[in-house]
Amino acid sequence: MKITAARVIVCCPGRNFVTLKIETDQGLTGLGDATLNGRELAVASYLTDHVIPCLIGRDAHQIEDIWQYLYRGAYWRRGPVTMSAIAAVDTALWDLKAKAAGMPLYQLLGGASRTGVMVYGHANGRDIAQTVDEVLRYQAQGYKAIRAQSGVPGLEKVYGVGRGTMFYEPADADLPSEHDWSTEKYLRHTPQLFDAVRRAVGPDIHLLHDVHHRLTPIEAARLGKDLEPYRLFWMEDATPAENQEAFRLIRQHTTTPLAVGEVFNTVWDCKDLIQNQLIDYIRTTVVHAGGITHLRRIADLAALYPVRTGSHGATDLSPVCMGAALHFDLWVPNFGIQEYMRHTDETDAVFPHAYTFSDGFLHPGEATGHGVDIDEALAAKYPYQRAYLPVNRQQHDGTLWHW
Ligand SMILES: O=C(O)[C@@H](O)[C@@H](O)[C@H](O)[C@H](O)CO
Ligand SMILES: [Mg+2]
């Protein structure tokens, strides 16, 4: 099956998405997500100007060889732009191979290891009361796992709380908007949030929280200890993880499970975290960690320790990534949980898909391939609109901090 053409489709149905479409001489096409929030055009150019010329004429069935060619052959390895581009090619090729085999992607990976993919929803509120109401709303919809993020008294804007409650979209301006931050106010407030949430939902709902890289290791250790009475499923991105060793300090002080990795793009970013059992869940994704091919390698390393998967699934990962992720999640033996921030109706219309939600679980469906398509005519009605993620400054002196 020869690759005859490939093109990048950039669209903005409420937010920007970058999609790679690969065509073959057998009339089959494959899709891959290449969306990198706030840096979309960098990946679009990497694909169009540097990758696609090398794909034409290659055998689409040679997924591994093409992956190695694009990784080793780039010389400049790793990084979010390179690995998102490789991921898009890899995902499209797995889509093609499963379609050519006449089966859903999860069957090609090794079949279903579970009946469905447990997901967690995002309950966000401007304050504790509204966040509790949102958590109860998700519980009523059948979610078994719910992430809670709320505004912090004294801070105007914080991560995870957007305009309204149904959808949170962090890329909110033509140039980066500025948030203010106070670790002290956050550390005082968050245990109160989870005391109220746990009292409201009872003991059986999995509760999650995203610190979003904001704390130092010792501050993260303190928060982990303060949250222990509320039995979190995980505390995510407790501290920036370029220094993987930093998690050893957190690990020494708390039994609150730790998750990290949505910004990682190869196994090298998490090798030490996994091998030293400094985390419990690895959050790497199909779109940002080199596609299905590389994500399997990360999951296999994690399975030795035993670290489970908990892939990122925010609105800025397209339905193409979500579809492929669900096939991966249904198969992978050391599955933990899948984030499901949901997309808007206009996004879902551009990306028709086979996956379905029921009673707190997603299922990828039985369509061949990953089961997600793109309506190119509709996508063309939503041209790219530059949008940046915010930046964050310490409230007391304006120091640029982690967003
Ligand atoms: O866990 C999460 O969903 C967050 O960390 C994301 O919303 C993240 O802020 C965005 O994906 C960044 O583009
Ligand atoms: Mg996160």
Short mmCIF file of C-alpha atoms and ligand atoms in Angstrom, two decimals:
data_model
loop_
_atom_site.label_atom_id
_atom_site.label_comp_id
_atom_site.label_asym_id
_atom_site.label_seq_id
_atom_site.Cartn_x
_atom_site.Cartn_y
_atom_site.Cartn_z
CA MET A 1 0.00 0.00 0.00
CA LYS A 2 1.93 3.05 -1.26
CA ILE A 3 1.57 6.55 0.16
CA THR A 4 0.55 8.72 -2.78
CA ALA A 5 -0.18 12.02 -1.06
CA ALA A 6 -0.45 13.66 2.36
CA ARG A 7 -1.70 17.03 3.51
CA VAL A 8 -2.18 19.05 6.68
CA ILE A 9 -5.64 20.42 7.51
CA VAL A 10 -5.69 23.31 10.01
CA CYS A 11 -9.11 24.35 11.28
CA CYS A 12 -10.63 26.21 14.22
CA PRO A 13 -14.15 24.97 15.19
CA GLY A 14 -14.04 26.89 18.44
CA ARG A 15 -10.32 26.11 18.91
CA ASN A 16 -7.43 25.24 16.58
CA PHE A 17 -6.74 21.67 15.44
CA VAL A 18 -4.04 20.32 13.10
CA THR A 19 -4.86 17.08 11.26
CA LEU A 20 -2.68 15.03 8.91
CA LYS A 21 -4.43 13.10 6.13
CA ILE A 22 -2.45 10.39 4.27
CA GLU A 23 -3.74 8.97 0.96
CA THR A 24 -2.70 5.64 -0.59
CA ASP A 25 -2.79 3.87 -3.96
CA GLN A 26 -5.48 1.53 -2.57
CA GLY A 27 -7.90 4.42 -2.03
CA LEU A 28 -7.66 4.16 1.76
CA THR A 29 -6.89 7.28 3.81
CA GLY A 30 -5.55 7.62 7.36
CA LEU A 31 -5.83 10.49 9.85
CA GLY A 32 -3.50 11.64 12.61
CA ASP A 33 -3.81 14.47 15.16
CA ALA A 34 -0.90 16.95 15.20
CA THR A 35 -2.37 19.62 17.47
CA LEU A 36 0.07 21.39 19.82
CA ASN A 37 -1.85 24.04 21.75
CA GLY A 38 -0.53 27.55 21.03
CA ARG A 39 2.14 26.28 18.60
CA GLU A 40 -0.09 24.65 15.97
CA LEU A 41 1.56 26.20 12.89
CA ALA A 42 5.02 25.00 13.97
CA VAL A 43 3.86 21.39 13.70
CA ALA A 44 1.91 22.10 10.50
CA SER A 45 5.10 23.43 8.91
CA TYR A 46 7.26 20.59 10.26
CA LEU A 47 4.89 18.15 8.59
CA THR A 48 4.33 20.03 5.32
CA ASP A 49 7.87 21.31 4.76
CA HIS A 50 10.00 18.55 6.25
CA VAL A 51 8.09 15.28 6.75
CA ILE A 52 5.56 14.85 3.92
CA PRO A 53 8.18 15.04 1.11
CA CYS A 54 9.88 12.00 2.73
CA LEU A 55 6.63 9.99 2.91
CA ILE A 56 5.54 9.95 -0.74
CA GLY A 57 6.10 6.53 -2.34
CA ARG A 58 6.77 4.70 0.94
CA ASP A 59 4.88 1.53 1.92
CA ALA A 60 2.23 2.63 4.43
CA HIS A 61 2.42 -0.80 6.10
CA GLN A 62 5.99 -0.12 7.27
CA ILE A 63 4.90 1.79 10.37
CA GLU A 64 7.97 0.98 12.46
CA ASP A 65 10.49 1.73 9.73
CA ILE A 66 8.82 5.07 8.98
CA TRP A 67 8.80 5.91 12.71
CA GLN A 68 12.51 5.14 13.02
CA TYR A 69 13.23 7.05 9.79
CA LEU A 70 11.43 10.19 11.05
CA TYR A 71 12.96 9.94 14.56
CA ARG A 72 16.57 8.96 13.89
CA GLY A 73 16.61 10.59 10.48
CA ALA A 74 15.63 13.97 11.88
CA TYR A 75 18.97 14.21 13.73
CA TRP A 76 17.26 16.79 15.96
CA ARG A 77 15.40 14.34 18.15
CA ARG A 78 12.63 14.67 20.72
CA GLY A 79 10.69 17.82 21.64
CA PRO A 80 6.93 18.54 21.35
CA VAL A 81 6.97 19.79 17.73
CA THR A 82 9.01 16.90 16.32
CA MET A 83 7.18 14.23 18.30
CA SER A 84 3.70 15.61 17.54
CA ALA A 85 4.54 15.50 13.82
CA ILE A 86 5.84 11.93 14.10
CA ALA A 87 2.75 11.06 16.16
CA ALA A 88 0.42 12.31 13.44
CA VAL A 89 2.14 10.18 10.79
CA ASP A 90 2.19 7.15 13.09
CA THR A 91 -1.48 7.47 14.03
CA ALA A 92 -2.52 7.85 10.38
CA LEU A 93 -0.50 4.73 9.45
CA TRP A 94 -2.06 2.64 12.22
CA ASP A 95 -5.48 3.92 11.07
CA LEU A 96 -4.61 2.79 7.53
CA LYS A 97 -3.27 -0.61 8.57
CA ALA A 98 -6.37 -1.40 10.62
CA LYS A 99 -8.64 -0.27 7.77
CA ALA A 100 -6.67 -2.45 5.33
CA ALA A 101 -7.08 -5.37 7.76
CA GLY A 102 -10.81 -4.64 8.03
CA MET A 103 -10.76 -4.31 11.83
CA PRO A 104 -10.97 -1.71 14.62
CA LEU A 105 -7.52 -0.56 15.72
CA TYR A 106 -7.84 -2.15 19.18
CA GLN A 107 -8.17 -5.58 17.57
CA LEU A 108 -4.97 -5.01 15.58
CA LEU A 109 -3.14 -3.99 18.81
CA GLY A 110 -4.11 -7.22 20.55
CA GLY A 111 -7.82 -7.11 21.30
CA ALA A 112 -9.86 -5.74 24.19
CA SER A 113 -8.44 -6.13 27.72
CA ARG A 114 -11.59 -4.60 29.35
CA THR A 115 -15.24 -3.98 28.61
CA GLY A 116 -14.87 -0.20 28.42
CA VAL A 117 -12.53 2.74 29.10
CA MET A 118 -13.14 4.43 32.46
CA VAL A 119 -12.91 8.21 31.99
CA TYR A 120 -12.81 11.21 34.27
CA GLY A 121 -14.77 14.39 33.66
CA HIS A 122 -13.86 17.96 34.56
CA ALA A 123 -15.90 19.68 37.27
CA ASN A 124 -14.88 23.33 37.43
CA GLY A 125 -16.37 26.17 39.47
CA ARG A 126 -15.61 29.75 40.45
CA ASP A 127 -15.76 28.72 44.12
CA ILE A 128 -16.18 25.65 46.31
CA ALA A 129 -20.00 25.70 46.23
CA GLN A 130 -20.20 25.87 42.43
CA THR A 131 -17.50 23.22 42.05
CA VAL A 132 -19.38 20.86 44.40
CA ASP A 133 -22.53 21.41 42.31
CA GLU A 134 -20.57 20.57 39.15
CA VAL A 135 -19.08 17.42 40.72
CA LEU A 136 -22.59 16.28 41.69
CA ARG A 137 -23.77 16.97 38.13
CA TYR A 138 -21.03 14.71 36.74
CA GLN A 139 -21.86 12.06 39.35
CA ALA A 140 -25.49 12.19 38.21
CA GLN A 141 -24.33 11.61 34.61
CA GLY A 142 -22.74 8.34 35.72
CA TYR A 143 -19.07 9.36 35.92
CA LYS A 144 -17.07 7.11 38.25
CA ALA A 145 -14.15 9.57 38.31
CA ILE A 146 -14.30 13.36 38.47
CA ARG A 147 -11.60 16.02 38.49
CA ALA A 148 -12.33 19.06 40.65
CA GLN A 149 -10.76 22.49 40.03
CA SER A 150 -12.09 25.68 41.59
CA GLY A 151 -11.34 29.37 41.76
CA VAL A 152 -9.09 30.41 44.64
CA PRO A 153 -10.21 33.32 46.87
CA GLY A 154 -7.99 36.32 46.18
CA LEU A 155 -6.92 35.14 42.72
CA GLU A 156 -8.67 36.53 39.66
CA LYS A 157 -7.98 33.63 37.25
CA VAL A 158 -6.65 30.12 37.90
CA TYR A 159 -5.98 27.06 35.74
CA GLY A 160 -8.98 24.88 35.04
CA VAL A 161 -11.76 27.42 35.65
CA GLY A 162 -13.04 28.97 32.46
CA ARG A 163 -15.88 30.97 31.04
CA GLY A 164 -18.89 28.91 32.12
CA THR A 165 -18.64 25.36 33.38
CA MET A 166 -19.33 22.96 30.52
CA PHE A 167 -16.14 23.48 28.53
CA TYR A 168 -12.74 24.75 29.63
CA GLU A 169 -10.54 26.20 26.88
CA PRO A 170 -7.19 27.51 28.11
CA ALA A 171 -6.03 29.08 24.81
CA ASP A 172 -7.99 32.25 25.29
CA ALA A 173 -6.33 35.18 23.51
CA ASP A 174 -4.47 36.39 20.41
CA LEU A 175 -1.53 37.06 22.72
CA PRO A 176 -0.94 35.34 26.08
CA SER A 177 -3.34 36.50 28.77
CA GLU A 178 -1.79 36.96 32.20
CA HIS A 179 -2.89 35.10 35.32
CA ASP A 180 -1.78 35.88 38.87
CA TRP A 181 -0.72 33.24 41.34
CA SER A 182 -0.34 32.78 45.08
CA THR A 183 0.90 29.42 46.33
CA GLU A 184 -0.11 30.31 49.88
CA LYS A 185 -3.73 31.05 48.92
CA TYR A 186 -3.89 27.91 46.79
CA LEU A 187 -2.44 25.64 49.50
CA ARG A 188 -4.89 27.06 52.06
CA HIS A 189 -7.89 26.62 49.76
CA THR A 190 -7.44 23.25 48.05
CA PRO A 191 -7.84 20.96 51.10
CA GLN A 192 -11.06 22.88 51.91
CA LEU A 193 -12.28 22.21 48.36
CA PHE A 194 -11.75 18.46 48.68
CA ASP A 195 -13.21 18.30 52.17
CA ALA A 196 -16.45 19.76 50.75
CA VAL A 197 -16.36 17.63 47.57
CA ARG A 198 -15.68 14.34 49.36
CA ARG A 199 -18.49 15.06 51.89
CA ALA A 200 -20.86 15.71 48.95
CA VAL A 201 -20.07 12.68 46.74
CA GLY A 202 -19.32 10.04 49.37
CA PRO A 203 -16.43 7.52 49.40
CA ASP A 204 -16.88 5.69 46.08
CA ILE A 205 -16.24 8.37 43.46
CA HIS A 206 -12.63 8.69 42.27
CA LEU A 207 -11.53 12.31 42.79
CA LEU A 208 -8.64 13.86 40.88
CA HIS A 209 -6.88 17.23 40.93
CA ASP A 210 -4.43 18.98 38.62
CA VAL A 211 -1.82 21.16 40.35
CA HIS A 212 -0.63 22.16 36.89
CA HIS A 213 3.11 22.43 37.70
CA ARG A 214 2.56 25.25 40.23
CA LEU A 215 4.37 23.97 43.33
CA THR A 216 7.91 23.30 44.48
CA PRO A 217 8.56 19.70 45.53
CA ILE A 218 8.25 20.41 49.26
CA GLU A 219 5.04 22.42 48.70
CA ALA A 220 3.68 19.52 46.64
CA ALA A 221 4.63 17.15 49.47
CA ARG A 222 2.65 19.33 51.87
CA LEU A 223 -0.42 19.41 49.60
CA GLY A 224 -0.22 15.63 49.10
CA LYS A 225 -0.25 15.14 52.88
CA ASP A 226 -3.11 17.64 53.35
CA LEU A 227 -5.19 15.78 50.73
CA GLU A 228 -4.63 12.27 52.14
CA PRO A 229 -7.89 12.26 54.17
CA TYR A 230 -9.85 12.70 50.92
CA ARG A 231 -8.31 9.64 49.22
CA LEU A 232 -7.60 11.17 45.78
CA PHE A 233 -7.23 8.93 42.76
CA TRP A 234 -4.31 11.17 41.81
CA MET A 235 -2.67 14.56 42.26
CA GLU A 236 -1.42 15.62 38.81
CA ASP A 237 1.59 17.64 37.70
CA ALA A 238 2.50 18.48 41.29
CA THR A 239 5.78 20.11 40.23
CA PRO A 240 7.57 20.70 36.89
CA ALA A 241 9.10 17.36 35.88
CA GLU A 242 12.16 18.33 33.87
CA ASN A 243 13.91 17.33 37.08
CA GLN A 244 12.45 13.85 37.45
CA GLU A 245 14.40 13.43 40.71
CA ALA A 246 12.24 16.16 42.30
CA PHE A 247 9.42 13.63 42.66
CA ARG A 248 11.48 11.61 45.14
CA LEU A 249 10.94 14.32 47.76
CA ILE A 250 7.18 14.33 47.18
CA ARG A 251 7.09 10.52 47.29
CA GLN A 252 8.85 10.45 50.64
CA HIS A 253 6.14 12.54 52.31
CA THR A 254 2.79 11.44 50.97
CA THR A 255 0.70 8.44 49.92
CA THR A 256 -1.46 10.55 47.61
CA PRO A 257 -0.99 8.92 44.17
CA LEU A 258 1.00 11.00 41.66
CA ALA A 259 0.36 11.47 37.93
CA VAL A 260 2.55 13.32 35.44
CA GLY A 261 3.41 13.40 31.77
CA GLU A 262 0.96 15.25 29.52
CA VAL A 263 3.83 17.50 28.40
CA PHE A 264 6.26 14.60 27.90
CA ASN A 265 7.05 13.52 24.37
CA THR A 266 9.34 10.48 24.64
CA VAL A 267 10.09 7.67 27.06
CA TRP A 268 13.28 9.53 28.03
CA ASP A 269 11.15 12.21 29.75
CA CYS A 270 9.72 9.65 32.17
CA LYS A 271 12.22 6.76 32.30
CA ASP A 272 13.58 7.67 35.76
CA LEU A 273 10.15 8.53 37.18
CA ILE A 274 8.88 5.09 36.16
CA GLN A 275 11.95 2.99 37.00
CA ASN A 276 12.24 4.58 40.47
CA GLN A 277 8.48 4.24 41.05
CA LEU A 278 8.20 7.95 41.79
CA ILE A 279 4.79 8.14 40.09
CA ASP A 280 1.66 6.00 39.84
CA TYR A 281 0.23 7.12 36.49
CA ILE A 282 1.89 8.23 33.25
CA ARG A 283 -0.10 10.82 31.27
CA THR A 284 1.66 10.66 27.89
CA THR A 285 -0.61 10.84 24.83
CA VAL A 286 -0.95 9.52 21.30
CA VAL A 287 -0.61 13.02 19.83
CA HIS A 288 2.34 14.38 21.85
CA ALA A 289 4.41 11.25 22.59
CA GLY A 290 5.18 9.90 19.14
CA GLY A 291 1.92 8.11 18.36
CA ILE A 292 0.69 4.59 19.07
CA THR A 293 4.12 3.10 18.32
CA HIS A 294 5.98 5.05 21.01
CA LEU A 295 3.13 5.16 23.52
CA ARG A 296 3.17 1.34 23.56
CA ARG A 297 6.85 1.42 24.49
CA ILE A 298 6.19 3.83 27.36
CA ALA A 299 3.30 1.69 28.61
CA ASP A 300 5.42 -1.48 28.41
CA LEU A 301 8.16 0.13 30.54
CA ALA A 302 5.53 1.39 32.99
CA ALA A 303 3.99 -2.09 33.28
CA LEU A 304 7.22 -3.40 34.86
CA TYR A 305 6.98 -1.12 37.93
CA PRO A 306 3.78 -1.10 37.95
CA VAL A 307 2.81 2.33 36.73
CA ARG A 308 -0.53 2.64 34.94
CA THR A 309 -1.61 4.80 32.03
CA GLY A 310 -3.74 7.92 32.50
CA SER A 311 -3.58 9.68 29.16
CA HIS A 312 -4.25 13.37 28.81
CA GLY A 313 -7.53 14.13 27.01
CA ALA A 314 -8.18 17.87 27.06
CA THR A 315 -10.18 19.76 24.45
CA ASP A 316 -6.96 20.74 22.66
CA LEU A 317 -6.33 17.10 21.74
CA SER A 318 -8.61 16.51 18.76
CA PRO A 319 -11.26 13.79 18.42
CA VAL A 320 -8.75 12.03 16.14
CA CYS A 321 -6.39 11.70 19.12
CA MET A 322 -9.27 10.74 21.43
CA GLY A 323 -10.42 8.03 19.03
CA ALA A 324 -6.94 6.55 18.68
CA ALA A 325 -6.37 6.84 22.44
CA LEU A 326 -9.52 4.87 23.20
CA HIS A 327 -8.37 1.96 21.02
CA PHE A 328 -5.04 2.06 22.85
CA ASP A 329 -6.83 2.29 26.23
CA LEU A 330 -9.09 -0.68 25.45
CA TRP A 331 -6.06 -2.83 24.66
CA VAL A 332 -3.23 -1.70 27.00
CA PRO A 333 -2.85 -4.15 29.91
CA ASN A 334 -1.76 -1.55 32.50
CA PHE A 335 -4.60 0.89 31.85
CA GLY A 336 -5.47 3.33 34.63
CA ILE A 337 -7.91 5.98 33.41
CA GLN A 338 -8.55 8.28 30.43
CA GLU A 339 -9.15 12.01 30.68
CA TYR A 340 -12.30 13.10 28.82
CA MET A 341 -12.80 16.85 28.75
CA ARG A 342 -15.31 16.50 25.88
CA HIS A 343 -15.38 18.60 22.73
CA THR A 344 -17.98 21.13 21.67
CA ASP A 345 -20.74 20.20 19.22
CA GLU A 346 -19.05 22.24 16.45
CA THR A 347 -15.80 20.29 16.95
CA ASP A 348 -17.64 16.97 16.95
CA ALA A 349 -19.38 17.97 13.71
CA VAL A 350 -16.02 18.54 12.00
CA PHE A 351 -14.69 15.23 13.35
CA PRO A 352 -17.44 12.57 13.11
CA HIS A 353 -16.44 9.59 15.26
CA ALA A 354 -17.46 6.12 16.38
CA TYR A 355 -16.64 6.44 20.08
CA THR A 356 -19.52 6.61 22.55
CA PHE A 357 -20.01 7.49 26.24
CA SER A 358 -22.11 5.45 28.65
CA ASP A 359 -22.29 5.48 32.45
CA GLY A 360 -18.78 6.81 33.04
CA PHE A 361 -17.07 4.79 30.30
CA LEU A 362 -16.08 5.49 26.70
CA HIS A 363 -15.85 2.80 24.00
CA PRO A 364 -13.99 3.35 20.69
CA GLY A 365 -16.64 1.51 18.68
CA GLU A 366 -16.26 -1.20 16.01
CA ALA A 367 -15.54 0.93 12.95
CA THR A 368 -12.37 -0.06 11.09
CA GLY A 369 -9.28 1.97 11.92
CA HIS A 370 -9.56 4.44 14.80
CA GLY A 371 -13.09 5.35 13.78
CA VAL A 372 -12.65 9.11 13.42
CA ASP A 373 -13.01 11.12 10.20
CA ILE A 374 -12.81 14.77 9.20
CA ASP A 375 -15.43 16.73 7.24
CA GLU A 376 -13.02 18.82 5.18
CA ALA A 377 -15.72 21.05 3.68
CA LEU A 378 -16.97 21.93 7.16
CA ALA A 379 -13.42 22.29 8.51
CA ALA A 380 -12.72 24.86 5.77
CA LYS A 381 -15.43 27.08 7.26
CA TYR A 382 -13.33 27.46 10.44
CA PRO A 383 -9.99 29.07 9.49
CA TYR A 384 -7.05 29.14 11.91
CA GLN A 385 -7.18 31.81 14.60
CA ARG A 386 -3.98 32.43 16.52
CA ALA A 387 -4.52 31.68 20.22
CA TYR A 388 -2.04 31.39 23.08
CA LEU A 389 -2.06 29.63 26.40
CA PRO A 390 -1.88 32.09 29.31
CA VAL A 391 1.22 33.00 31.29
CA ASN A 392 1.31 33.19 35.06
CA ARG A 393 2.92 35.66 37.46
CA GLN A 394 3.41 35.58 41.20
CA GLN A 395 0.81 37.92 42.68
CA HIS A 396 3.15 39.50 45.24
CA ASP A 397 5.99 40.59 42.94
CA GLY A 398 5.15 39.68 39.33
CA THR A 399 7.75 36.93 39.00
CA LEU A 400 6.97 34.83 35.90
CA TRP A 401 5.79 31.48 37.22
CA HIS A 402 4.54 28.14 35.84
CA TRP A 403 1.12 28.36 34.25
O1 LIG B 1 -4.85 17.93 32.54
C1 LIG B 1 -5.34 18.76 31.76
O2 LIG B 1 -6.36 18.57 31.07
C2 LIG B 1 -4.68 20.11 31.62
O3 LIG B 1 -3.36 20.07 32.06
C3 LIG B 1 -4.87 20.66 30.24
O4 LIG B 1 -6.08 21.34 30.21
C4 LIG B 1 -3.79 21.59 29.76
O5 LIG B 1 -3.81 22.78 30.50
C5 LIG B 1 -4.04 21.90 28.30
O6 LIG B 1 -4.14 20.69 27.59
C6 LIG B 1 -2.92 22.74 27.73
O7 LIG B 1 -3.11 22.93 26.34
MG MG B 2 -3.03 18.45 33.34
#
